[in-house]
Amino acid sequence: LRGALHGLWNTPHLLFGQQLAEWRLQLGRILFAAGLAAYEISVVFCNSMARQNWAWVQGVMSPVLEWLAFLCFGAKILFGTRYTWRELLAGGALYFIARWVYFNSQNIWWIGIVVAVLAAKDVRLRHPLQVYFASGCAAMAAVLALHFAGIVAPDLTSERMGALRGTYGYGHPNTFGGLVFGLVLAYALLRAQKVRWVDCLLVFAVGVFLLVGPASRSAALCTLALAVGLVFCRLRAGHSVPRWWPGTCAGMVGLTAAVSYLLPLLVIKVGPWNNDIGPAWLAKLDSLLTCRISLTWMAYRLLDVKIAGQVFNWPTVDNSFAFALFQFGPVVAALLGILFAAALWGHAKQGRRVEVCCLFAMLAYAYMEVQPFHLTTNPTALLLCGAVFAQTSARWQKIE
């Protein structure tokens, strides 16, 4: 009996019997890639301003694609993945918590990214990321073509401090910026095995465009930071990783969380407007971050924290750490921080510099936006899969 239990605990098995094992595993990989494509198109195209032109985009196309994505992910999880009992316990417990929080928060993007991460188990990510990147680029190209042809939101712009910002058919510059940032991250991950100088220049050029065109500051700065990170990866290719590097990478998550949660506590209100705050150095930092600090301070004063999350009608909390605390509750906020830190530690330990740089770029973006809870903006979420299933870092998927 002990030997049998040891085998179940440590040896991966398919659910519902081992019949047609290889065929099911291959089909599972295909379904995962198909689910990513359906999900990407449902957001990048169906959530553009094309929904204002044609009712069927949101009324028919979007629900069909979302159901297709969830069915593909669900079939992969149930019929096309091997699990040990230990992995089932870890992944199942986290899904139970995520589903419990979804019932309270009703955030469809949250449960979507959770299911996608669960479905990514034991999948070599290169082909799915290629599908993700190609489908996202095609959907965005269609929206841009319709926009510049004068069909979808041709004259829609956004204004900030007297400057016009292009929305490019998406209704808001930061929506467009977030989607482009997600595609840039996917591109960088696909170059993980060999970063070229042209890759660094291309990512840098996209960052400059995001800064000048839609003026999506958070996406632009994080894209430019990623370009610098890719230069570092190019220069350090073939070098070993210092022993202190994994722990330092993981510690950055705790540091970012501490800044997110504690800095707003220093705010002193000095006027009637949202950003009328002191001391002076904090007000300048808040202005640079377009009120990220003062909005979190206001949320602290006006909102309750629920253990398992809540329907979140607050207009803006542009910080993923604070957003997770109020929308999903402290349990999930803590788990997300632990899993992100574990992912950084594991990939750093394995010497995967590009993956670490992409996770760092997403960490910085998470400080300034809440779109990291959207799979279309955050393909790096797939890098958390090994940590979610409590696997050793040596077993985590490589992008090859």
mmCIF file of N, CA and C in Angstrom, residues 32-140:
data_model
loop_
_atom_site.group_PDB
_atom_site.id
_atom_site.type_symbol
_atom_site.label_atom_id
_atom_site.label_comp_id
_atom_site.label_asym_id
_atom_site.label_seq_id
_atom_site.Cartn_x
_atom_site.Cartn_y
_atom_site.Cartn_z
ATOM 1 N N PHE A 32 -4.672 23.549 -26.082
ATOM 2 C CA PHE A 32 -4.165 24.690 -25.336
ATOM 3 C C PHE A 32 -3.836 25.850 -26.274
ATOM 4 N N ALA A 33 -3.161 25.546 -27.373
ATOM 5 C CA ALA A 33 -2.833 26.590 -28.341
ATOM 6 C C ALA A 33 -4.102 27.186 -28.956
ATOM 7 N N ALA A 34 -5.086 26.337 -29.250
ATOM 8 C CA ALA A 34 -6.352 26.824 -29.811
ATOM 9 C C ALA A 34 -7.075 27.720 -28.814
ATOM 10 N N GLY A 35 -7.035 27.346 -27.533
ATOM 11 C CA GLY A 35 -7.660 28.167 -26.503
ATOM 12 C C GLY A 35 -7.007 29.528 -26.400
ATOM 13 N N LEU A 36 -5.678 29.586 -26.480
ATOM 14 C CA LEU A 36 -4.988 30.871 -26.443
ATOM 15 C C LEU A 36 -5.391 31.744 -27.625
ATOM 16 N N ALA A 37 -5.490 31.153 -28.815
ATOM 17 C CA ALA A 37 -5.872 31.921 -30.001
ATOM 18 C C ALA A 37 -7.282 32.480 -29.863
ATOM 19 N N ALA A 38 -8.211 31.636 -29.427
ATOM 20 C CA ALA A 38 -9.594 32.090 -29.270
ATOM 21 C C ALA A 38 -9.698 33.201 -28.233
ATOM 22 N N TYR A 39 -8.989 33.031 -27.127
ATOM 23 C CA TYR A 39 -9.024 34.036 -26.061
ATOM 24 C C TYR A 39 -8.425 35.351 -26.542
ATOM 25 N N GLU A 40 -7.296 35.269 -27.231
ATOM 26 C CA GLU A 40 -6.614 36.472 -27.709
ATOM 27 C C GLU A 40 -7.494 37.247 -28.690
ATOM 28 N N ILE A 41 -8.115 36.561 -29.622
ATOM 29 C CA ILE A 41 -8.969 37.239 -30.601
ATOM 30 C C ILE A 41 -10.202 37.824 -29.928
ATOM 31 N N SER A 42 -10.759 37.102 -28.948
ATOM 32 C CA SER A 42 -11.967 37.590 -28.271
ATOM 33 C C SER A 42 -11.722 38.912 -27.561
ATOM 34 N N VAL A 43 -10.500 39.130 -27.093
ATOM 35 C CA VAL A 43 -10.190 40.382 -26.396
ATOM 36 C C VAL A 43 -9.661 41.437 -27.362
ATOM 37 N N VAL A 44 -8.658 41.080 -28.165
ATOM 38 C CA VAL A 44 -7.993 42.070 -29.009
ATOM 39 C C VAL A 44 -8.934 42.616 -30.077
ATOM 40 N N PHE A 45 -9.798 41.782 -30.635
ATOM 41 C CA PHE A 45 -10.741 42.284 -31.636
ATOM 42 C C PHE A 45 -12.099 42.635 -31.025
ATOM 43 N N CYS A 46 -12.670 41.725 -30.273
ATOM 44 C CA CYS A 46 -14.052 41.935 -29.811
ATOM 45 C C CYS A 46 -14.176 43.028 -28.757
ATOM 46 N N ASN A 47 -13.105 43.337 -28.035
ATOM 47 C CA ASN A 47 -13.151 44.420 -27.063
ATOM 48 C C ASN A 47 -12.620 45.732 -27.611
ATOM 49 N N SER A 48 -12.398 45.788 -28.911
ATOM 50 C CA SER A 48 -12.072 47.056 -29.554
ATOM 51 C C SER A 48 -13.367 47.835 -29.787
ATOM 52 N N MET A 49 -13.231 49.022 -30.342
ATOM 53 C CA MET A 49 -14.427 49.825 -30.621
ATOM 54 C C MET A 49 -15.233 49.272 -31.786
ATOM 55 N N ALA A 50 -14.787 48.173 -32.382
ATOM 56 C CA ALA A 50 -15.609 47.503 -33.398
ATOM 57 C C ALA A 50 -16.942 47.062 -32.811
ATOM 58 N N ARG A 51 -16.985 46.853 -31.499
ATOM 59 C CA ARG A 51 -18.245 46.462 -30.857
ATOM 60 C C ARG A 51 -19.301 47.558 -30.963
ATOM 61 N N GLN A 52 -18.846 48.815 -31.165
ATOM 62 C CA GLN A 52 -19.803 49.913 -31.335
ATOM 63 C C GLN A 52 -20.362 49.959 -32.752
ATOM 64 N N ASN A 53 -19.625 49.395 -33.689
ATOM 65 C CA ASN A 53 -20.085 49.397 -35.077
ATOM 66 C C ASN A 53 -21.032 48.249 -35.392
ATOM 67 N N TRP A 54 -20.714 47.074 -34.831
ATOM 68 C CA TRP A 54 -21.492 45.883 -35.167
ATOM 69 C C TRP A 54 -21.876 45.153 -33.884
ATOM 70 N N ALA A 55 -23.161 45.015 -33.635
ATOM 71 C CA ALA A 55 -23.646 44.397 -32.394
ATOM 72 C C ALA A 55 -23.213 42.942 -32.279
ATOM 73 N N TRP A 56 -23.026 42.262 -33.403
ATOM 74 C CA TRP A 56 -22.681 40.834 -33.353
ATOM 75 C C TRP A 56 -21.277 40.597 -32.796
ATOM 76 N N VAL A 57 -20.432 41.632 -32.790
ATOM 77 C CA VAL A 57 -19.073 41.449 -32.271
ATOM 78 C C VAL A 57 -19.120 41.076 -30.796
ATOM 79 N N GLN A 58 -19.905 41.829 -30.014
ATOM 80 C CA GLN A 58 -20.055 41.518 -28.595
ATOM 81 C C GLN A 58 -21.196 40.546 -28.330
ATOM 82 N N GLY A 59 -22.214 40.566 -29.174
ATOM 83 C CA GLY A 59 -23.379 39.730 -28.919
ATOM 84 C C GLY A 59 -23.222 38.281 -29.328
ATOM 85 N N VAL A 60 -22.399 38.015 -30.342
ATOM 86 C CA VAL A 60 -22.250 36.646 -30.861
ATOM 87 C C VAL A 60 -20.786 36.199 -30.852
ATOM 88 N N MET A 61 -19.932 36.974 -31.515
ATOM 89 C CA MET A 61 -18.542 36.536 -31.717
ATOM 90 C C MET A 61 -17.786 36.391 -30.397
ATOM 91 N N SER A 62 -17.897 37.390 -29.542
ATOM 92 C CA SER A 62 -17.153 37.352 -28.275
ATOM 93 C C SER A 62 -17.568 36.182 -27.386
ATOM 94 N N PRO A 63 -18.877 35.963 -27.132
ATOM 95 C CA PRO A 63 -19.255 34.810 -26.303
ATOM 96 C C PRO A 63 -18.838 33.465 -26.900
ATOM 97 N N VAL A 64 -18.939 33.332 -28.224
ATOM 98 C CA VAL A 64 -18.546 32.067 -28.861
ATOM 99 C C VAL A 64 -17.058 31.803 -28.662
ATOM 100 N N LEU A 65 -16.230 32.828 -28.866
ATOM 101 C CA LEU A 65 -14.790 32.661 -28.700
ATOM 102 C C LEU A 65 -14.416 32.398 -27.246
ATOM 103 N N GLU A 66 -15.100 33.075 -26.314
ATOM 104 C CA GLU A 66 -14.798 32.854 -24.894
ATOM 105 C C GLU A 66 -15.169 31.434 -24.476
ATOM 106 N N TRP A 67 -16.328 30.961 -24.909
ATOM 107 C CA TRP A 67 -16.720 29.586 -24.600
ATOM 108 C C TRP A 67 -15.755 28.589 -25.230
ATOM 109 N N LEU A 68 -15.336 28.866 -26.462
ATOM 110 C CA LEU A 68 -14.384 27.986 -27.126
ATOM 111 C C LEU A 68 -13.070 27.930 -26.351
ATOM 112 N N ALA A 69 -12.594 29.093 -25.899
ATOM 113 C CA ALA A 69 -11.338 29.130 -25.136
ATOM 114 C C ALA A 69 -11.465 28.329 -23.850
ATOM 115 N N PHE A 70 -12.547 28.538 -23.104
ATOM 116 C CA PHE A 70 -12.716 27.825 -21.840
ATOM 117 C C PHE A 70 -12.910 26.326 -22.054
ATOM 118 N N LEU A 71 -13.612 25.949 -23.113
ATOM 119 C CA LEU A 71 -13.767 24.520 -23.405
ATOM 120 C C LEU A 71 -12.429 23.881 -23.762
ATOM 121 N N CYS A 72 -11.613 24.584 -24.546
ATOM 122 C CA CYS A 72 -10.285 24.055 -24.907
ATOM 123 C C CYS A 72 -9.410 23.912 -23.666
ATOM 124 N N PHE A 73 -9.389 24.940 -22.841
ATOM 125 C CA PHE A 73 -8.583 24.871 -21.622
ATOM 126 C C PHE A 73 -9.090 23.771 -20.694
ATOM 127 N N GLY A 74 -10.415 23.690 -20.552
ATOM 128 C CA GLY A 74 -10.989 22.670 -19.667
ATOM 129 C C GLY A 74 -10.694 21.261 -20.141
ATOM 130 N N ALA A 75 -10.818 21.027 -21.455
ATOM 131 C CA ALA A 75 -10.525 19.699 -21.997
ATOM 132 C C ALA A 75 -9.054 19.347 -21.812
ATOM 133 N N LYS A 76 -8.163 20.328 -22.006
ATOM 134 C CA LYS A 76 -6.734 20.091 -21.783
ATOM 135 C C LYS A 76 -6.458 19.719 -20.326
ATOM 136 N N ILE A 77 -7.074 20.431 -19.391
ATOM 137 C CA ILE A 77 -6.859 20.182 -17.964
ATOM 138 C C ILE A 77 -7.356 18.798 -17.564
ATOM 139 N N LEU A 78 -8.528 18.408 -18.039
ATOM 140 C CA LEU A 78 -9.158 17.168 -17.588
ATOM 141 C C LEU A 78 -8.681 15.932 -18.345
ATOM 142 N N PHE A 79 -8.428 16.067 -19.636
ATOM 143 C CA PHE A 79 -8.176 14.879 -20.447
ATOM 144 C C PHE A 79 -6.784 14.822 -21.086
ATOM 145 N N GLY A 80 -6.045 15.941 -21.080
ATOM 146 C CA GLY A 80 -4.777 15.954 -21.795
ATOM 147 C C GLY A 80 -3.581 16.333 -20.956
ATOM 148 N N THR A 81 -3.645 16.097 -19.645
ATOM 149 C CA THR A 81 -2.543 16.468 -18.758
ATOM 150 C C THR A 81 -2.302 15.358 -17.746
ATOM 151 N N ARG A 82 -1.028 15.060 -17.494
ATOM 152 C CA ARG A 82 -0.656 14.117 -16.436
ATOM 153 C C ARG A 82 -0.426 14.877 -15.127
ATOM 154 N N TYR A 83 -0.843 14.269 -14.024
ATOM 155 C CA TYR A 83 -0.658 14.862 -12.702
ATOM 156 C C TYR A 83 -0.175 13.810 -11.716
ATOM 157 N N THR A 84 0.666 14.215 -10.789
ATOM 158 C CA THR A 84 0.864 13.426 -9.574
ATOM 159 C C THR A 84 -0.193 13.873 -8.568
ATOM 160 N N TRP A 85 -0.379 13.094 -7.531
ATOM 161 C CA TRP A 85 -1.328 13.507 -6.501
ATOM 162 C C TRP A 85 -0.883 14.802 -5.834
ATOM 163 N N ARG A 86 0.417 14.978 -5.683
ATOM 164 C CA ARG A 86 0.919 16.213 -5.087
ATOM 165 C C ARG A 86 0.550 17.417 -5.951
ATOM 166 N N GLU A 87 0.709 17.287 -7.282
ATOM 167 C CA GLU A 87 0.352 18.383 -8.178
ATOM 168 C C GLU A 87 -1.147 18.631 -8.190
ATOM 169 N N LEU A 88 -1.936 17.541 -8.124
ATOM 170 C CA LEU A 88 -3.386 17.713 -8.057
ATOM 171 C C LEU A 88 -3.803 18.459 -6.804
ATOM 172 N N LEU A 89 -3.164 18.118 -5.690
ATOM 173 C CA LEU A 89 -3.501 18.785 -4.436
ATOM 174 C C LEU A 89 -3.146 20.264 -4.495
ATOM 175 N N ALA A 90 -1.954 20.588 -4.992
ATOM 176 C CA ALA A 90 -1.519 21.988 -5.059
ATOM 177 C C ALA A 90 -2.368 22.785 -6.044
ATOM 178 N N GLY A 91 -2.475 22.282 -7.277
ATOM 179 C CA GLY A 91 -3.250 22.993 -8.282
ATOM 180 C C GLY A 91 -4.730 23.047 -7.952
ATOM 181 N N GLY A 92 -5.270 21.938 -7.430
ATOM 182 C CA GLY A 92 -6.687 21.900 -7.076
ATOM 183 C C GLY A 92 -7.021 22.858 -5.953
ATOM 184 N N ALA A 93 -6.146 22.954 -4.960
ATOM 185 C CA ALA A 93 -6.398 23.867 -3.849
ATOM 186 C C ALA A 93 -6.396 25.315 -4.329
ATOM 187 N N LEU A 94 -5.436 25.646 -5.178
ATOM 188 C CA LEU A 94 -5.378 27.011 -5.683
ATOM 189 C C LEU A 94 -6.575 27.324 -6.575
ATOM 190 N N TYR A 95 -7.017 26.343 -7.376
ATOM 191 C CA TYR A 95 -8.199 26.591 -8.200
ATOM 192 C C TYR A 95 -9.439 26.758 -7.338
ATOM 193 N N PHE A 96 -9.554 25.982 -6.271
ATOM 194 C CA PHE A 96 -10.698 26.118 -5.370
ATOM 195 C C PHE A 96 -10.749 27.540 -4.801
ATOM 196 N N ILE A 97 -9.608 28.059 -4.385
ATOM 197 C CA ILE A 97 -9.572 29.415 -3.842
ATOM 198 C C ILE A 97 -9.915 30.435 -4.932
ATOM 199 N N ALA A 98 -9.349 30.242 -6.126
ATOM 200 C CA ALA A 98 -9.604 31.168 -7.223
ATOM 201 C C ALA A 98 -11.080 31.175 -7.614
ATOM 202 N N ARG A 99 -11.693 29.986 -7.650
ATOM 203 C CA ARG A 99 -13.107 29.897 -8.006
ATOM 204 C C ARG A 99 -13.988 30.514 -6.928
ATOM 205 N N TRP A 100 -13.629 30.281 -5.677
ATOM 206 C CA TRP A 100 -14.350 30.878 -4.559
ATOM 207 C C TRP A 100 -14.325 32.406 -4.656
ATOM 208 N N VAL A 101 -13.148 32.953 -4.963
ATOM 209 C CA VAL A 101 -13.010 34.397 -5.105
ATOM 210 C C VAL A 101 -13.770 34.896 -6.327
ATOM 211 N N TYR A 102 -13.777 34.106 -7.409
ATOM 212 C CA TYR A 102 -14.519 34.522 -8.610
ATOM 213 C C TYR A 102 -16.005 34.662 -8.324
ATOM 214 N N PHE A 103 -16.573 33.759 -7.540
ATOM 215 C CA PHE A 103 -17.991 33.866 -7.195
ATOM 216 C C PHE A 103 -18.293 35.191 -6.512
ATOM 217 N N ASN A 104 -17.347 35.693 -5.710
ATOM 218 C CA ASN A 104 -17.569 36.946 -4.997
ATOM 219 C C ASN A 104 -17.233 38.169 -5.841
ATOM 220 N N SER A 105 -16.190 38.061 -6.667
ATOM 221 C CA SER A 105 -15.729 39.237 -7.413
ATOM 222 C C SER A 105 -16.388 39.383 -8.779
ATOM 223 N N GLN A 106 -16.820 38.250 -9.370
ATOM 224 C CA GLN A 106 -17.414 38.239 -10.706
ATOM 225 C C GLN A 106 -16.498 38.855 -11.757
ATOM 226 N N ASN A 107 -15.196 38.645 -11.605
ATOM 227 C CA ASN A 107 -14.211 39.157 -12.549
ATOM 228 C C ASN A 107 -13.851 38.038 -13.523
ATOM 229 N N ILE A 108 -14.409 38.100 -14.735
ATOM 230 C CA ILE A 108 -14.231 37.022 -15.703
ATOM 231 C C ILE A 108 -12.787 36.927 -16.167
ATOM 232 N N TRP A 109 -12.067 38.082 -16.187
ATOM 233 C CA TRP A 109 -10.677 38.049 -16.610
ATOM 234 C C TRP A 109 -9.825 37.267 -15.610
ATOM 235 N N TRP A 110 -10.180 37.362 -14.345
ATOM 236 C CA TRP A 110 -9.442 36.649 -13.299
ATOM 237 C C TRP A 110 -9.531 35.142 -13.498
ATOM 238 N N ILE A 111 -10.738 34.624 -13.635
ATOM 239 C CA ILE A 111 -10.874 33.177 -13.775
ATOM 240 C C ILE A 111 -10.313 32.727 -15.119
ATOM 241 N N GLY A 112 -10.338 33.596 -16.119
ATOM 242 C CA GLY A 112 -9.770 33.244 -17.416
ATOM 243 C C GLY A 112 -8.274 33.021 -17.350
ATOM 244 N N ILE A 113 -7.562 33.916 -16.675
ATOM 245 C CA ILE A 113 -6.112 33.767 -16.592
ATOM 246 C C ILE A 113 -5.730 32.595 -15.696
ATOM 247 N N VAL A 114 -6.543 32.320 -14.658
ATOM 248 C CA VAL A 114 -6.284 31.171 -13.777
ATOM 249 C C VAL A 114 -6.409 29.866 -14.553
ATOM 250 N N VAL A 115 -7.477 29.711 -15.319
ATOM 251 C CA VAL A 115 -7.703 28.478 -16.081
ATOM 252 C C VAL A 115 -6.609 28.300 -17.135
ATOM 253 N N ALA A 116 -6.189 29.392 -17.775
ATOM 254 C CA ALA A 116 -5.124 29.295 -18.775
ATOM 255 C C ALA A 116 -3.815 28.826 -18.150
ATOM 256 N N VAL A 117 -3.488 29.336 -16.964
ATOM 257 C CA VAL A 117 -2.258 28.919 -16.286
ATOM 258 C C VAL A 117 -2.338 27.442 -15.901
ATOM 259 N N LEU A 118 -3.477 26.996 -15.427
ATOM 260 C CA LEU A 118 -3.639 25.581 -15.095
ATOM 261 C C LEU A 118 -3.496 24.702 -16.337
ATOM 262 N N ALA A 119 -4.026 25.177 -17.461
ATOM 263 C CA ALA A 119 -3.962 24.394 -18.700
ATOM 264 C C ALA A 119 -2.553 24.347 -19.288
ATOM 265 N N ALA A 120 -1.680 25.258 -18.852
ATOM 266 C CA ALA A 120 -0.322 25.316 -19.411
ATOM 267 C C ALA A 120 0.597 24.245 -18.859
ATOM 268 N N LYS A 121 0.131 23.418 -17.940
ATOM 269 C CA LYS A 121 0.997 22.433 -17.297
ATOM 270 C C LYS A 121 1.647 21.494 -18.315
ATOM 271 N N ASP A 122 2.963 21.359 -18.201
ATOM 272 C CA ASP A 122 3.763 20.424 -19.015
ATOM 273 C C ASP A 122 3.685 20.690 -20.512
ATOM 274 N N VAL A 123 3.369 21.918 -20.888
ATOM 275 C CA VAL A 123 3.341 22.285 -22.302
ATOM 276 C C VAL A 123 4.608 23.057 -22.631
ATOM 277 N N ARG A 124 5.301 22.672 -23.668
ATOM 278 C CA ARG A 124 6.404 23.477 -24.160
ATOM 279 C C ARG A 124 5.823 24.730 -24.810
ATOM 280 N N LEU A 125 6.197 25.886 -24.304
ATOM 281 C CA LEU A 125 5.442 27.104 -24.572
ATOM 282 C C LEU A 125 5.756 27.761 -25.915
ATOM 283 N N ARG A 126 6.779 27.309 -26.621
ATOM 284 C CA ARG A 126 7.136 28.020 -27.848
ATOM 285 C C ARG A 126 5.980 28.032 -28.855
ATOM 286 N N HIS A 127 5.438 26.880 -29.189
ATOM 287 C CA HIS A 127 4.366 26.851 -30.184
ATOM 288 C C HIS A 127 3.115 27.588 -29.712
ATOM 289 N N PRO A 128 2.630 27.375 -28.471
ATOM 290 C CA PRO A 128 1.471 28.159 -28.026
ATOM 291 C C PRO A 128 1.721 29.663 -28.041
ATOM 292 N N LEU A 129 2.925 30.100 -27.673
ATOM 293 C CA LEU A 129 3.219 31.528 -27.711
ATOM 294 C C LEU A 129 3.267 32.050 -29.145
ATOM 295 N N GLN A 130 3.720 31.220 -30.075
ATOM 296 C CA GLN A 130 3.687 31.626 -31.484
ATOM 297 C C GLN A 130 2.241 31.822 -31.946
ATOM 298 N N VAL A 131 1.359 30.928 -31.530
ATOM 299 C CA VAL A 131 -0.063 31.052 -31.871
ATOM 300 C C VAL A 131 -0.657 32.294 -31.220
ATOM 301 N N TYR A 132 -0.337 32.489 -29.945
ATOM 302 C CA TYR A 132 -0.789 33.673 -29.201
ATOM 303 C C TYR A 132 -0.350 34.954 -29.905
ATOM 304 N N PHE A 133 0.931 35.013 -30.264
ATOM 305 C CA PHE A 133 1.482 36.212 -30.895
ATOM 306 C C PHE A 133 0.861 36.450 -32.269
ATOM 307 N N ALA A 134 0.755 35.397 -33.073
ATOM 308 C CA ALA A 134 0.217 35.542 -34.427
ATOM 309 C C ALA A 134 -1.249 35.953 -34.402
ATOM 310 N N SER A 135 -2.049 35.320 -33.540
ATOM 311 C CA SER A 135 -3.481 35.650 -33.484
ATOM 312 C C SER A 135 -3.686 37.061 -32.943
ATOM 313 N N GLY A 136 -2.883 37.457 -31.941
ATOM 314 C CA GLY A 136 -3.004 38.808 -31.408
ATOM 315 C C GLY A 136 -2.619 39.863 -32.426
ATOM 316 N N CYS A 137 -1.513 39.621 -33.152
ATOM 317 C CA CYS A 137 -1.088 40.573 -34.181
ATOM 318 C C CYS A 137 -2.129 40.680 -35.294
ATOM 319 N N ALA A 138 -2.693 39.541 -35.697
ATOM 320 C CA ALA A 138 -3.691 39.560 -36.774
ATOM 321 C C ALA A 138 -4.950 40.316 -36.340
ATOM 322 N N ALA A 139 -5.409 40.059 -35.118
ATOM 323 C CA ALA A 139 -6.599 40.743 -34.626
ATOM 324 C C ALA A 139 -6.352 42.239 -34.492
ATOM 325 N N MET A 140 -5.176 42.616 -33.978
ATOM 326 C CA MET A 140 -4.864 44.044 -33.837
ATOM 327 C C MET A 140 -4.706 44.705 -35.203
#
